[in-house]
Coordinates of C-alpha atoms and ligand atoms in Angstrom, one line a residue:
M1 CA 0.3 0.1 -0.3
Y2 CA 1.4 3.4 -1.3
D3 CA 0.7 6.8 0.3
A4 CA 0.5 7.9 -2.9
I5 CA 0.4 6.7 -6.9
V6 CA 1.4 9.3 -9.3
V7 CA 0.5 8.7 -12.8
G8 CA 3.2 10.3 -15.5
A9 CA 6.3 11.5 -14.6
R10 CA 7.2 14.9 -16.8
C11 CA 6.5 18.2 -15.5
A12 CA 3.7 17.9 -12.9
G13 CA 4.3 14.0 -11.8
S14 CA 7.7 13.8 -11.2
P15 CA 8.3 16.8 -8.8
T16 CA 4.7 16.2 -7.0
S17 CA 6.4 12.3 -6.4
M18 CA 9.6 14.0 -5.4
L19 CA 8.3 16.3 -3.3
L20 CA 5.9 14.2 -1.2
A21 CA 8.8 11.6 -0.9
R22 CA 10.8 14.8 0.5
R23 CA 8.6 14.7 3.0
G24 CA 9.0 10.8 4.1
Y25 CA 5.7 9.4 2.1
R26 CA 5.8 6.1 0.0
V27 CA 5.3 6.8 -3.4
L28 CA 5.0 4.5 -6.7
L29 CA 5.0 6.6 -10.1
V30 CA 4.1 5.0 -13.3
D31 CA 4.3 6.5 -16.7
K32 CA 3.5 4.6 -20.2
A33 CA 6.4 6.5 -21.9
T34 CA 10.0 5.4 -21.1
F35 CA 12.6 8.1 -20.4
P36 CA 14.5 10.1 -21.5
S37 CA 12.0 10.8 -24.2
D38 CA 10.6 14.2 -25.9
T39 CA 6.8 15.0 -25.7
I40 CA 4.7 17.6 -27.9
S41 CA 5.7 20.7 -26.1
T42 CA 8.1 23.6 -27.1
H43 CA 9.7 24.2 -23.6
I44 CA 10.4 28.0 -22.4
L45 CA 10.9 28.1 -18.9
W46 CA 10.4 31.5 -17.6
P47 CA 12.0 32.9 -14.5
H48 CA 9.4 32.2 -12.4
G49 CA 9.7 28.7 -13.7
A50 CA 13.5 28.1 -13.1
A51 CA 13.0 29.8 -9.7
V52 CA 10.8 27.0 -8.8
L53 CA 13.4 24.4 -9.9
A54 CA 16.3 26.8 -7.7
R55 CA 13.8 26.2 -5.0
W56 CA 14.2 22.4 -5.4
G57 CA 17.7 22.2 -5.6
L58 CA 17.3 21.4 -9.6
S59 CA 19.3 24.1 -11.1
S60 CA 22.8 22.9 -11.2
A61 CA 21.3 19.6 -12.4
L62 CA 19.7 21.5 -15.3
E63 CA 22.3 23.9 -16.1
A64 CA 25.1 20.7 -16.2
T65 CA 22.8 19.9 -19.4
G66 CA 24.4 22.4 -21.1
V67 CA 21.3 24.8 -21.5
P68 CA 22.3 28.3 -21.8
P69 CA 20.1 30.3 -20.0
I70 CA 17.6 33.3 -21.5
C71 CA 15.3 36.4 -20.8
R72 CA 18.9 37.9 -20.1
R73 CA 17.6 40.4 -23.4
M74 CA 15.0 39.2 -25.0
T75 CA 12.8 40.3 -27.8
F76 CA 8.6 40.4 -27.8
D77 CA 8.2 42.1 -31.4
V78 CA 4.7 43.0 -31.9
G79 CA 5.3 44.5 -35.4
P80 CA 5.5 48.2 -35.4
F81 CA 7.3 47.8 -31.9
A82 CA 10.3 45.8 -30.6
L83 CA 10.4 45.5 -26.8
H84 CA 13.9 44.2 -25.8
G85 CA 14.7 43.6 -22.1
T86 CA 15.6 41.4 -19.3
I87 CA 13.1 39.6 -16.7
A88 CA 14.4 40.6 -13.1
D89 CA 11.6 40.0 -11.2
A90 CA 12.4 35.9 -10.6
N91 CA 15.1 33.9 -10.3
G92 CA 17.4 36.4 -8.9
G93 CA 18.0 37.6 -12.5
R94 CA 19.5 34.6 -13.3
G95 CA 17.0 34.1 -16.2
G96 CA 15.0 31.3 -17.5
F97 CA 15.9 28.4 -19.9
C98 CA 15.0 26.8 -23.1
P99 CA 15.6 22.8 -22.1
R100 CA 14.5 20.0 -24.4
R101 CA 11.9 18.0 -22.7
K102 CA 13.7 14.7 -23.0
V103 CA 16.3 16.6 -21.0
L104 CA 14.0 18.7 -18.3
D105 CA 11.9 16.0 -18.1
N106 CA 15.0 13.3 -17.4
V107 CA 16.1 15.9 -14.7
L108 CA 13.1 15.8 -13.1
L109 CA 12.3 12.0 -12.9
E110 CA 16.2 11.4 -11.5
A111 CA 15.1 13.5 -8.5
A112 CA 12.2 11.8 -8.0
A113 CA 14.2 8.7 -8.0
A114 CA 16.5 10.2 -5.9
S115 CA 14.0 11.3 -2.9
G116 CA 12.7 7.7 -2.9
V117 CA 9.9 7.4 -5.4
E118 CA 9.7 3.9 -6.5
I119 CA 9.1 4.2 -10.4
R120 CA 8.0 2.2 -13.5
D121 CA 8.0 3.4 -16.9
A122 CA 6.5 1.7 -19.9
F123 CA 3.8 1.4 -17.4
T124 CA -0.1 1.6 -19.0
V125 CA -2.5 2.7 -16.0
E126 CA -5.7 1.1 -18.0
A127 CA -8.4 1.1 -14.9
L128 CA -8.9 2.8 -11.7
L129 CA -9.7 0.7 -8.6
F130 CA -13.1 2.1 -6.6
D131 CA -14.3 1.2 -2.9
G132 CA -18.0 2.7 -3.4
D133 CA -17.0 6.0 -4.8
T134 CA -13.4 6.3 -3.0
V135 CA -10.6 5.5 -5.4
V136 CA -8.1 3.3 -3.5
G137 CA -5.5 2.2 -7.0
I138 CA -4.9 1.1 -10.2
R139 CA -4.4 -1.2 -12.5
G140 CA -2.0 -1.3 -15.1
R141 CA -0.3 -3.1 -17.6
Q142 CA 3.7 -3.2 -17.3
R143 CA 6.3 -3.4 -19.4
N144 CA 6.3 -7.5 -19.5
G145 CA 3.2 -7.6 -20.8
T146 CA 1.7 -8.1 -17.0
T147 CA -1.4 -6.7 -15.5
V148 CA -1.1 -6.0 -12.3
E149 CA -3.1 -3.8 -9.2
E150 CA -1.1 -1.1 -6.5
R151 CA -3.6 0.5 -4.0
A152 CA -2.7 4.0 -2.4
R153 CA -4.4 6.2 0.1
L154 CA -4.5 9.0 -3.2
V155 CA -4.0 8.3 -6.7
I156 CA -2.9 11.8 -8.5
G157 CA -3.7 12.4 -12.5
A158 CA -0.4 13.9 -13.4
D159 CA -1.5 12.1 -17.3
G160 CA -1.6 15.4 -19.3
V161 CA -4.4 17.1 -21.4
H162 CA -6.0 13.6 -22.1
S163 CA -6.2 12.5 -18.3
F164 CA -6.7 9.2 -18.0
V165 CA -8.1 9.7 -14.4
A166 CA -9.8 12.9 -14.9
K167 CA -11.8 11.0 -17.1
H168 CA -12.6 8.0 -15.2
V169 CA -13.4 10.2 -11.7
H170 CA -15.7 12.4 -14.0
A171 CA -13.6 15.2 -12.8
P172 CA -16.0 18.6 -13.0
E173 CA -14.5 20.6 -15.7
Y174 CA -15.3 24.7 -16.4
D175 CA -14.5 28.1 -17.9
R176 CA -13.6 25.5 -21.0
R177 CA -12.1 27.7 -24.3
P178 CA -12.1 25.7 -27.5
V179 CA -8.9 25.2 -29.0
A180 CA -7.7 28.4 -30.2
V181 CA -3.8 27.4 -31.8
C182 CA -1.9 24.9 -33.7
A183 CA 1.7 24.6 -33.8
Y184 CA 4.5 23.3 -35.7
Y185 CA 8.1 23.2 -34.4
S186 CA 11.2 22.0 -35.1
Y187 CA 15.5 22.5 -34.0
F188 CA 18.0 24.4 -36.2
S189 CA 21.9 24.5 -36.0
D190 CA 24.1 27.8 -36.2
V191 CA 21.8 30.4 -35.9
P192 CA 22.9 33.3 -34.5
Q193 CA 20.6 33.9 -31.5
D194 CA 21.6 34.9 -28.1
D195 CA 18.1 34.7 -26.5
V196 CA 14.3 34.1 -26.8
E197 CA 12.5 36.0 -29.7
L198 CA 8.9 36.0 -30.1
Y199 CA 7.2 38.1 -32.8
V200 CA 3.1 38.3 -32.7
R201 CA 1.8 39.5 -36.1
E202 CA -1.7 39.2 -37.7
H203 CA -2.9 35.4 -38.0
C204 CA 0.3 33.9 -36.7
A205 CA 3.0 34.2 -33.8
L206 CA 6.8 32.9 -34.1
G207 CA 9.9 32.8 -32.5
G208 CA 12.8 30.9 -30.8
A209 CA 15.3 30.2 -28.3
P210 CA 18.6 28.3 -28.0
T211 CA 17.8 24.9 -26.2
N212 CA 20.6 22.0 -25.7
D213 CA 23.1 20.7 -27.9
G214 CA 23.9 24.0 -29.5
L215 CA 20.2 24.0 -31.1
H216 CA 17.7 26.7 -31.7
L217 CA 14.0 26.0 -31.4
V218 CA 12.0 27.4 -33.8
M219 CA 8.5 27.2 -33.4
V220 CA 5.5 28.8 -35.6
N221 CA 1.4 29.1 -34.2
W222 CA -1.8 29.5 -36.5
P223 CA -5.4 29.4 -36.0
T224 CA -6.2 26.3 -35.4
A225 CA -8.6 26.1 -38.4
D226 CA -5.6 26.5 -40.6
F227 CA -3.8 22.7 -39.5
P228 CA -5.0 20.8 -42.6
V229 CA -3.7 23.2 -44.7
V230 CA -0.5 23.6 -42.5
R231 CA 0.0 19.9 -42.6
A232 CA -0.4 19.8 -46.1
D233 CA 2.7 22.1 -46.9
I234 CA 4.5 22.7 -43.3
E235 CA 7.9 24.2 -45.2
R236 CA 6.0 26.4 -47.3
H237 CA 3.8 28.3 -44.1
V238 CA 7.0 28.4 -42.0
Q239 CA 8.5 30.2 -44.4
R240 CA 5.6 32.4 -44.9
A241 CA 5.4 33.5 -41.3
L242 CA 9.3 33.6 -40.8
A243 CA 8.8 36.0 -43.9
L244 CA 6.7 38.2 -41.2
A245 CA 10.2 38.7 -39.4
P246 CA 13.0 39.3 -41.9
D247 CA 15.5 39.4 -39.4
F248 CA 14.5 36.6 -37.3
A249 CA 14.1 34.7 -40.5
A250 CA 17.3 35.9 -41.9
R251 CA 19.5 34.2 -39.2
V252 CA 16.9 31.1 -38.7
N253 CA 17.8 30.5 -43.0
S254 CA 21.5 30.9 -42.5
G255 CA 21.4 27.8 -40.1
R256 CA 20.2 23.9 -40.7
R257 CA 17.3 22.3 -39.9
E258 CA 18.2 19.0 -38.0
E259 CA 15.0 17.5 -36.8
T260 CA 11.7 16.9 -38.6
W261 CA 8.7 19.5 -38.1
Y262 CA 6.4 18.5 -35.0
G263 CA 3.0 19.3 -35.1
T264 CA 0.0 19.8 -33.0
A265 CA -3.9 21.2 -33.8
G266 CA -3.9 22.1 -30.4
V267 CA -5.3 22.0 -27.0
P268 CA -8.5 23.2 -25.2
N269 CA -8.3 25.1 -22.5
Y270 CA -10.0 24.5 -19.0
L271 CA -9.8 24.2 -15.7
R272 CA -11.0 21.3 -13.7
K273 CA -12.4 20.5 -10.4
P274 CA -8.4 19.0 -9.0
Y275 CA -9.7 16.7 -5.9
G276 CA -12.1 14.1 -5.0
K277 CA -12.8 10.9 -2.9
G278 CA -9.2 9.5 -2.8
W279 CA -8.2 11.2 -5.9
A280 CA -6.2 14.5 -7.0
L281 CA -4.6 16.0 -10.5
V282 CA -2.2 18.4 -11.2
G283 CA -0.6 19.9 -14.2
D284 CA -2.3 20.2 -17.4
A285 CA -4.5 17.2 -15.8
G286 CA -6.2 20.1 -13.7
Y287 CA -5.8 22.8 -15.8
C288 CA -4.6 23.9 -19.3
R289 CA -4.4 26.9 -21.3
D290 CA -3.4 27.5 -24.5
P291 CA 0.8 26.9 -25.4
I292 CA 1.0 30.8 -26.6
T293 CA 2.4 32.3 -23.4
A294 CA 4.4 29.1 -22.5
Q295 CA 3.0 28.6 -19.1
G296 CA 2.9 25.1 -18.8
M297 CA 5.8 23.6 -16.9
S298 CA 6.0 26.5 -14.8
D299 CA 2.2 26.2 -13.9
A300 CA 3.0 22.5 -13.2
F301 CA 5.7 22.8 -10.7
I302 CA 3.3 25.5 -8.6
D303 CA 0.5 23.4 -8.7
A304 CA 3.0 20.6 -8.1
E305 CA 4.4 22.3 -4.8
Q306 CA 0.8 23.6 -3.7
L307 CA -0.5 19.5 -4.1
A308 CA 2.3 18.4 -2.4
Q309 CA 1.8 20.9 1.0
A310 CA -1.6 20.4 0.6
I311 CA -1.9 16.2 0.7
D312 CA 0.9 16.5 3.8
A313 CA -1.5 18.8 5.7
G314 CA -4.3 16.3 4.9
L315 CA -2.2 13.2 5.8
D316 CA -0.6 14.4 8.6
G317 CA -3.5 15.4 10.1
R318 CA -2.7 19.0 10.4
E319 CA -5.9 19.7 8.2
D320 CA -9.2 18.1 6.8
L321 CA -7.4 16.7 3.8
E322 CA -10.8 18.1 1.6
M323 CA -10.4 21.2 2.9
A324 CA -6.9 21.4 2.0
L325 CA -7.4 20.6 -1.6
A326 CA -10.3 23.2 -1.7
R327 CA -7.8 25.9 -0.8
M328 CA -5.7 24.9 -3.8
E329 CA -8.0 24.6 -5.7
A330 CA -9.3 28.3 -4.6
A331 CA -5.4 29.5 -4.7
R332 CA -4.8 28.1 -8.0
N333 CA -7.6 29.7 -9.8
E334 CA -7.0 33.0 -8.2
R335 CA -3.4 33.2 -9.5
V336 CA -4.0 31.4 -13.5
R337 CA -7.2 33.3 -14.1
P338 CA -6.0 36.5 -15.1
M339 CA -3.1 34.8 -17.5
Y340 CA -5.8 31.8 -18.6
E341 CA -7.4 35.2 -20.3
F342 CA -4.8 37.1 -21.3
T343 CA -3.4 33.1 -23.3
Y344 CA -6.8 33.7 -24.6
Q345 CA -6.8 36.7 -26.1
L346 CA -3.1 36.6 -27.3
A347 CA -4.4 33.3 -29.1
A348 CA -6.9 35.1 -31.1
L349 CA -4.0 35.9 -33.0
E350 CA -5.8 39.0 -34.3
P351 CA -4.6 43.0 -33.9
P352 CA -4.2 44.0 -30.0
P353 CA -7.0 46.6 -29.6
L354 CA -6.1 50.3 -29.4
P355 CA -5.1 50.8 -25.7
M356 CA -2.6 47.6 -26.2
Q357 CA -1.3 49.3 -29.5
Q358 CA -1.1 52.6 -27.6
L359 CA 0.7 50.7 -24.5
F360 CA 3.3 49.4 -26.7
A361 CA 4.0 52.7 -28.5
A362 CA 4.5 54.3 -25.1
L363 CA 7.0 51.6 -24.1
P364 CA 9.9 51.5 -26.5
G365 CA 12.8 53.9 -24.6
N366 CA 11.4 53.3 -20.9
Q367 CA 13.6 50.4 -20.3
E368 CA 12.3 49.9 -16.7
A369 CA 8.6 49.7 -17.9
T370 CA 9.9 47.4 -20.9
N371 CA 11.3 45.3 -18.5
A372 CA 8.3 45.0 -16.1
F373 CA 5.7 44.7 -19.0
L374 CA 8.2 41.3 -19.8
S375 CA 7.7 40.5 -16.4
A376 CA 4.2 40.6 -16.8
I377 CA 3.5 38.9 -19.7
T378 CA 5.6 35.9 -18.8
G379 CA 4.3 35.6 -15.3
A380 CA 7.3 36.8 -13.3
A381 CA 4.7 39.4 -11.9
P382 CA 1.3 39.9 -11.5
L383 CA -0.5 40.8 -14.9
G384 CA -3.1 42.2 -12.9
E385 CA -0.5 45.0 -11.1
F386 CA 1.2 46.0 -15.2
F387 CA -2.6 46.5 -16.4
S388 CA -3.7 48.7 -13.5
P389 CA -5.2 51.8 -14.4
E390 CA -2.3 54.1 -12.5
N391 CA 0.4 52.0 -14.2
L392 CA -0.8 52.3 -17.4
R393 CA -1.4 56.2 -16.3
R394 CA 2.2 56.1 -15.6
V395 CA 4.1 54.2 -18.3
M396 CA 1.5 56.8 -20.8
S397 CA 2.6 59.9 -18.9
A398 CA 6.4 59.0 -19.2
A399 CA 5.9 58.5 -22.5
A400 CA 4.5 62.3 -23.1
L401 CA 6.9 63.7 -21.4
A402 CA 9.8 61.7 -23.1
Ligands
FAD501 C1 2.7 22.6 -28.9 C2 2.8 22.9 -27.3 C3 3.8 24.2 -27.1 C4 4.2 24.5 -25.5 N1 4.9 25.1 -25.3 C5 5.5 25.0 -24.5 C6 6.3 26.2 -23.5 O1 7.2 26.8 -24.4 N2 6.3 26.4 -22.2 C7 5.9 25.8 -21.3 O2 5.9 26.0 -19.9 N3 4.8 25.3 -21.2 C8 4.7 24.5 -22.7 N4 3.4 23.6 -23.4 C9 2.6 23.1 -22.2 C10 3.4 22.1 -21.2 O3 3.3 21.1 -22.4 C11 2.2 21.2 -20.8 O4 1.9 22.2 -20.0 C12 3.2 20.7 -19.7 O5 4.3 19.4 -20.9 C13 2.3 19.7 -18.9 O6 3.3 18.6 -18.1 P1 2.4 17.6 -17.5 O7 3.6 16.9 -16.9 O8 1.1 18.2 -16.5 O9 1.7 16.7 -18.4 P2 2.2 15.6 -19.5 O10 3.7 16.7 -20.0 O11 1.3 16.1 -20.8 O12 3.0 14.4 -19.3 C14 1.8 13.7 -19.1 C15 2.4 11.9 -18.9 O13 1.7 11.1 -18.7 C16 1.5 10.2 -18.9 N5 0.5 9.4 -19.5 C17 -0.9 9.5 -19.9 N6 -1.7 8.8 -19.8 C18 -0.9 7.7 -19.0 C19 -1.4 6.9 -18.1 N7 -2.6 6.3 -18.8 N8 -0.9 5.7 -18.1 C20 1.0 5.9 -17.3 N9 0.6 7.1 -17.7 C21 0.2 7.7 -18.7 C22 2.2 10.7 -20.6 O14 3.0 9.1 -21.2 C23 3.0 11.5 -19.9 O15 4.6 11.5 -20.0 C24 3.6 23.2 -24.6 C25 2.2 22.3 -25.3 C26 2.2 22.3 -26.3 C27 0.9 21.5 -26.6

């Protein structure tokens, strides 16, 4: 009998397991994938996400993979205005990273193993075990094809956007929005590029960042309705998008594409109730937003931390478990909602509304406000504070004076 079985061993599952094991709980972590392995996801880890890794003592393990830091002089370009700045409001100004998922997820899995978590990869969960209406375990197929049952006080679904656990406990879903953007991305060598660059254009958004092994991630987003057309001729559509950012295009095209184009029609946007009798959800299983603002991995880390705290409070009797988990859900929702709205607006890939255009026009030349803006839109600082009427008035009057 385990204290917790965690289904899914990537950004949400490995840290949740690690944090519980570090508190002395007996944890089984299973995943149908084998590791190290990639998954369909680009991988910009903003400074506030990197700060969570630092809190867990994992920065040096990540840095040892050779992935360079980003967000020290990043570019956010909306066409008429290109903003360059740094994000100093998180991770002590040391920036974020863009680690390949096969690298990052393996660092997280090894940290879970080092904390005493029992790990079984190539293990597919095929059923949840119930006692009445309470989840008490899992049934799964192991690497050798045999089926086993395992029991735990809690089964945690860290199993991503198509969560098996969420589906089989009928986790209530709310605030759902349809899929907004589709994406293709690949890896290039020999691209002159030191930091993350993002270009938002009408009908598409593109960008890139240096990653592991001297390679550069290059990614393009379009409205999801375009997916069949883009998929039919990826290269032509990527080149069309790149042409909207000519300097970036020239640098990408001076390099060489080293891998195939990876793509997806997109992911839905939703929040789910992340707990019930004998179960909990963490990461994308509980909350998913369009990837355009690159929040998912950082959100998964924060969620893992908050879930582990709530479970610990409940299992060791300091607080009623259900109340601790309800508090966690409320805190999650309060934290993520402004970014959820902002992300969905950006994912429409439509020209920014007039007040936003006026803001973009006011920022160049005001480095402090530009840095604050970049901190807000990446999640290092609360969006509401930057976009408060008083702050916007301050930025506008500074521009008027200049
Ligand atoms: C195109 C795209 C680009 C993105 N770009 C970024 C970005 O730049 N930055 C960022 O922060 N986020 C990005 N994201 C979001 C990010 O990928 C997710 O938020 C993040 O992976 C969530 O982690 P997770 O651990 O919750 O789920 P996942 O990473 O999806 O892991 C779920 C795991 O569960 C396992 N699993 C599922 N079902 C079962 C089962 N039945 N039995 C056993 N195992 C199971 C899977 O094998 C998988 O390993 C992007 C997403 C997409 C789609």
